[in-house]
Amino acid sequence: ATVIAASQTTSRPRRRSPLSSAIGADGQNAAGNIGRFNIALVPLEERDATVTEIIARIQERARAVSGISLYMQAVQDLTVDARISRTQYQYTLEDPDPEVLAAWAPRLLEAMRGMPELRDVASDQQAAGPQLHLEVDRDSAGRLGVTTQVLDDTLYDAFGQRIVSTTFTQLNQYRIILEVRPEDRDNADALDKLYVRSTAGNPVALSQLARLTKREAPLAISHQGQFPSVTLSFNTAGAVPLGDAVAAIERTAAELGPPPSMRGQFTGAAQAFRDSLSSTPFLILAALITVYIVLGVLYESYIHPVTILSTLPSAGVGAILALYVVGKPFDVIALIGIVLLIGIVQKNAIMMIDFALEAERDEGLSPDDAIFKAALLRFRPIMMTTMAALLGGLPLALGSGTGAELRRPLGITIVGGLLLSQVLTLYTTPVIYLYMEKLGRKLRRKSVEPPVAVPP
């Protein structure tokens, strides 16, 4: 048996934790041996444990129950998962041939269970369900005068739910269902007691026409699009980033050598992570190009926007180092923090370079004197704006309460990026400004040099 439990945090004040369950095949459970529990936790301020700690506590006690596999996951209000599974992430295999899929999916399942990056690896493939196969001897049936339709009707009358009559009363109506007694449905011996009627009207024992064999058959067959599929679900182990787990699964699947007709792909949150990861470089590049164009139009220069953008690498390194120190992965929220740093960090260089250019143009100062004066006079505004942004990010990085785990990577990237960039850019920006100013003068000198006259 498989039990799937989902823990969900609610904001309504409750002293008790309501529990609802659904046992057997329905819209959520694919087979009759699956049950699902929905646990609504009391608000965070009324309990002394997080969802992860509560899940670990329940799983520890559930290990003492034999014959049941328990999988638990925290349910989020906003999710990209369209498929209900046992764990948080899914990897789906699909193949036109169900037999190839049934033979190859368990191999990948065992390989994934041996990977240190994963835990709670499970599969929705349930191919060991007992099946009673009735094989009709058509020669004997034809000799005894029993048609296939009569056999089908007899079996449906015994084990189906055929409505044979309806009883009407003054207040209600009752449908009469024809079937064998419940005690005769417990084992296969009930088929030996069935008789079918021949075309001559004589009863014929079913055992004279058919042979019974016990087989194994899937309890349910899932489909991805138009093809049979098997979904392998998993969680990441401890603090392992999802990117490392995805790379390990792809590497293991390639080493096993799947058949050419089989196709494997991540679904749900794992697929959304891969899509966002593939578009991350283009997103950052588009932001940098946009900033460069705006600064180029502002300063009417191709050189000084590069000087301003030179402050961004230190901010990115600081953000990644901060995430590494606190043990947080680089996720989508951290990426948003990097994009925010592009707009926050470059204001240090803008303050100095804008003042230096104005001093060169209005006061006639040399580039060395202009940037030196800008560094002195703009030091206090730079520190004030940096501290305002840094202190504004501290509540996000250090906060607790409901939803804090979602906001924390954003605050960590902002604080880490501002700390390192503030220390470095105060020294590197004037140096880069002087080198870029020399480069700009050389380019301008070459562009205005008169052409050399060549004698005839």
Coordinates of N, CA and C in Angstrom, one line a residue, residues 24-105:
G24 N -8.4 4.7 -2.0 CA -8.8 4.0 -3.2 C -8.8 4.9 -4.4
A25 N -9.1 4.3 -5.6 CA -9.0 4.9 -6.9 C -10.1 6.0 -7.0
D26 N -9.6 7.2 -7.3 CA -10.5 8.3 -7.6 C -9.8 9.3 -8.5
G27 N -10.2 10.6 -8.4 CA -9.6 11.6 -9.3 C -8.1 11.8 -9.0
Q28 N -7.7 11.5 -7.8 CA -6.3 11.8 -7.4 C -5.5 10.5 -7.3
N29 N -6.1 9.5 -6.8 CA -5.4 8.2 -6.7 C -5.6 7.3 -7.9
A30 N -4.5 6.8 -8.5 CA -4.6 6.1 -9.7 C -5.1 4.6 -9.5
A31 N -4.9 4.1 -8.3 CA -5.2 2.7 -8.1 C -5.9 2.5 -6.7
G32 N -6.4 1.3 -6.5 CA -7.1 1.1 -5.2 C -6.2 0.9 -4.0
N33 N -4.9 0.7 -4.2 CA -4.0 0.5 -3.1 C -3.3 1.8 -2.7
I34 N -3.8 2.9 -3.0 CA -3.2 4.2 -2.8 C -4.2 5.1 -1.9
G35 N -3.7 5.7 -0.9 CA -4.5 6.6 -0.1 C -3.8 8.0 0.0
R36 N -4.5 9.0 0.2 CA -4.0 10.3 0.3 C -4.5 11.1 1.5
F37 N -3.6 11.7 2.3 CA -4.0 12.5 3.4 C -3.7 13.9 3.2
N38 N -4.5 14.8 3.6 CA -4.3 16.3 3.5 C -4.3 16.8 5.0
I39 N -3.2 17.3 5.4 CA -3.0 17.7 6.8 C -2.8 19.3 6.8
A40 N -3.7 19.9 7.5 CA -3.7 21.4 7.6 C -3.0 21.8 8.9
L41 N -1.9 22.4 8.8 CA -1.1 22.8 10.0 C -1.7 24.1 10.6
V42 N -1.5 24.2 11.9 CA -1.9 25.5 12.6 C -0.9 26.5 12.1
P43 N -1.2 27.8 12.3 CA -0.3 28.9 11.9 C 1.1 28.7 12.5
L44 N 2.1 29.3 11.9 CA 3.5 29.1 12.3 C 3.8 29.6 13.7
E45 N 3.1 30.7 14.1 CA 3.4 31.3 15.4 C 2.7 30.4 16.5
E46 N 1.9 29.5 16.2 CA 1.3 28.6 17.2 C 1.9 27.2 17.3
R47 N 3.0 27.0 16.6 CA 3.7 25.7 16.7 C 5.2 26.0 16.7
D48 N 5.9 25.0 17.2 CA 7.3 25.1 17.5 C 8.2 24.4 16.4
A49 N 7.7 24.0 15.3 CA 8.4 23.3 14.3 C 8.0 23.8 12.9
T50 N 8.9 23.6 11.9 CA 8.6 24.0 10.6 C 7.9 22.8 9.9
V51 N 7.5 23.0 8.6 CA 6.9 21.9 7.9 C 7.9 20.8 7.7
T52 N 9.1 21.1 7.4 CA 10.1 20.1 7.1 C 10.3 19.2 8.4
E53 N 10.4 19.9 9.5 CA 10.6 19.1 10.8 C 9.4 18.2 11.1
I54 N 8.2 18.7 10.8 CA 7.0 17.9 11.1 C 7.0 16.7 10.2
I55 N 7.3 16.9 8.9 CA 7.4 15.8 8.0 C 8.4 14.7 8.4
A56 N 9.5 15.2 8.9 CA 10.6 14.2 9.3 C 10.1 13.5 10.6
R57 N 9.3 14.1 11.4 CA 8.8 13.5 12.6 C 7.8 12.4 12.3
I58 N 6.9 12.7 11.4 CA 5.9 11.8 11.0 C 6.5 10.6 10.2
Q59 N 7.5 10.8 9.4 CA 8.1 9.8 8.6 C 8.9 8.8 9.6
E60 N 9.4 9.4 10.7 CA 10.1 8.5 11.6 C 9.2 7.6 12.3
R61 N 8.0 8.0 12.6 CA 7.0 7.1 13.3 C 6.4 6.2 12.3
A62 N 6.3 6.6 11.0 CA 5.6 5.7 10.0 C 6.5 4.6 9.6
R63 N 7.8 4.7 9.9 CA 8.7 3.5 9.5 C 8.3 2.3 10.3
A64 N 7.7 2.4 11.5 CA 7.4 1.3 12.3 C 6.1 0.5 11.8
V65 N 5.4 1.1 10.8 CA 4.2 0.5 10.2 C 4.7 -0.3 9.0
S66 N 4.5 -1.6 9.1 CA 4.9 -2.5 8.0 C 3.9 -2.5 6.9
G67 N 4.3 -2.7 5.6 CA 3.4 -2.9 4.5 C 2.9 -1.6 3.9
I68 N 3.4 -0.5 4.4 CA 2.9 0.8 3.8 C 4.2 1.7 3.5
S69 N 4.2 2.3 2.4 CA 5.2 3.3 2.0 C 4.6 4.7 2.1
L70 N 5.2 5.5 2.9 CA 4.7 6.9 3.1 C 5.6 7.9 2.4
Y71 N 4.9 8.8 1.7 CA 5.6 9.9 1.0 C 4.9 11.2 1.4
M72 N 5.7 12.1 1.8 CA 5.1 13.4 2.2 C 5.7 14.6 1.5
Q73 N 5.0 15.6 1.3 CA 5.5 16.8 0.7 C 4.7 18.0 1.1
A74 N 5.3 19.1 1.2 CA 4.6 20.4 1.6 C 3.9 20.9 0.4
V75 N 2.7 21.3 0.5 CA 1.9 21.8 -0.6 C 2.0 23.3 -0.6
Q76 N 2.2 23.9 -1.7 CA 2.3 25.3 -1.8 C 1.0 25.9 -2.5
D77 N 0.7 27.1 -2.1 CA -0.4 27.8 -2.7 C -0.3 28.0 -4.2
L78 N 0.9 28.4 -4.6 CA 1.3 28.6 -6.0 C 2.2 27.5 -6.5
T79 N 1.9 26.7 -7.5 CA 2.7 25.6 -7.9 C 2.5 25.5 -9.4
V80 N 3.6 24.9 -10.0 CA 3.6 24.7 -11.5 C 3.3 23.2 -11.8
D81 N 3.1 22.4 -10.8 CA 2.9 21.0 -11.0 C 1.5 20.7 -11.4
A82 N 1.4 20.1 -12.6 CA 0.0 19.7 -13.1 C -0.3 18.3 -12.8
R83 N 0.7 17.5 -12.3 CA 0.5 16.1 -12.1 C 0.7 15.8 -10.6
I84 N -0.2 15.0 -10.0 CA -0.1 14.6 -8.6 C 0.9 13.5 -8.5
S85 N 1.9 13.6 -7.6 CA 2.9 12.6 -7.5 C 3.3 12.5 -6.0
R86 N 4.2 11.5 -5.7 CA 4.5 11.2 -4.3 C 5.5 12.2 -3.7
T87 N 6.3 12.8 -4.5 CA 7.3 13.7 -4.0 C 7.3 15.0 -4.9
Q88 N 8.3 15.9 -4.6 CA 8.2 17.2 -5.2 C 8.6 17.3 -6.7
Y89 N 9.5 16.5 -7.1 CA 10.0 16.6 -8.5 C 9.7 15.3 -9.3
Q90 N 9.6 15.4 -10.6 CA 9.2 14.3 -11.4 C 10.1 14.2 -12.6
Y91 N 10.4 12.9 -13.0 CA 11.1 12.6 -14.3 C 10.3 11.6 -15.0
T92 N 9.8 11.9 -16.2 CA 8.8 11.0 -16.9 C 9.5 10.3 -18.1
L93 N 9.2 9.0 -18.2 CA 9.7 8.2 -19.3 C 8.4 7.8 -20.1
E94 N 8.6 7.9 -21.4 CA 7.5 7.5 -22.3 C 8.0 6.7 -23.5
D95 N 7.3 5.7 -23.9 CA 7.7 4.9 -25.0 C 6.4 4.3 -25.7
P96 N 6.4 4.1 -27.0 CA 5.2 3.6 -27.6 C 5.0 2.1 -27.2
D97 N 6.0 1.4 -26.8 CA 5.8 0.0 -26.5 C 5.8 -0.1 -25.0
P98 N 4.6 -0.5 -24.4 CA 4.5 -0.7 -22.9 C 5.5 -1.7 -22.3
E99 N 5.8 -2.7 -23.1 CA 6.7 -3.8 -22.6 C 8.1 -3.3 -22.4
V100 N 8.6 -2.5 -23.4 CA 9.9 -1.9 -23.2 C 9.9 -0.9 -22.1
L101 N 8.9 -0.1 -21.9 CA 8.8 0.8 -20.8 C 8.8 0.1 -19.5
A102 N 8.0 -1.0 -19.4 CA 7.9 -1.8 -18.1 C 9.3 -2.5 -17.8
A103 N 10.1 -2.8 -18.8 CA 11.3 -3.4 -18.5 C 12.5 -2.4 -18.2
W104 N 12.4 -1.2 -18.8 CA 13.5 -0.3 -18.6 C 13.3 0.6 -17.4
A105 N 12.1 1.0 -17.1 CA 11.8 2.0 -16.0 C 12.3 1.5 -14.7

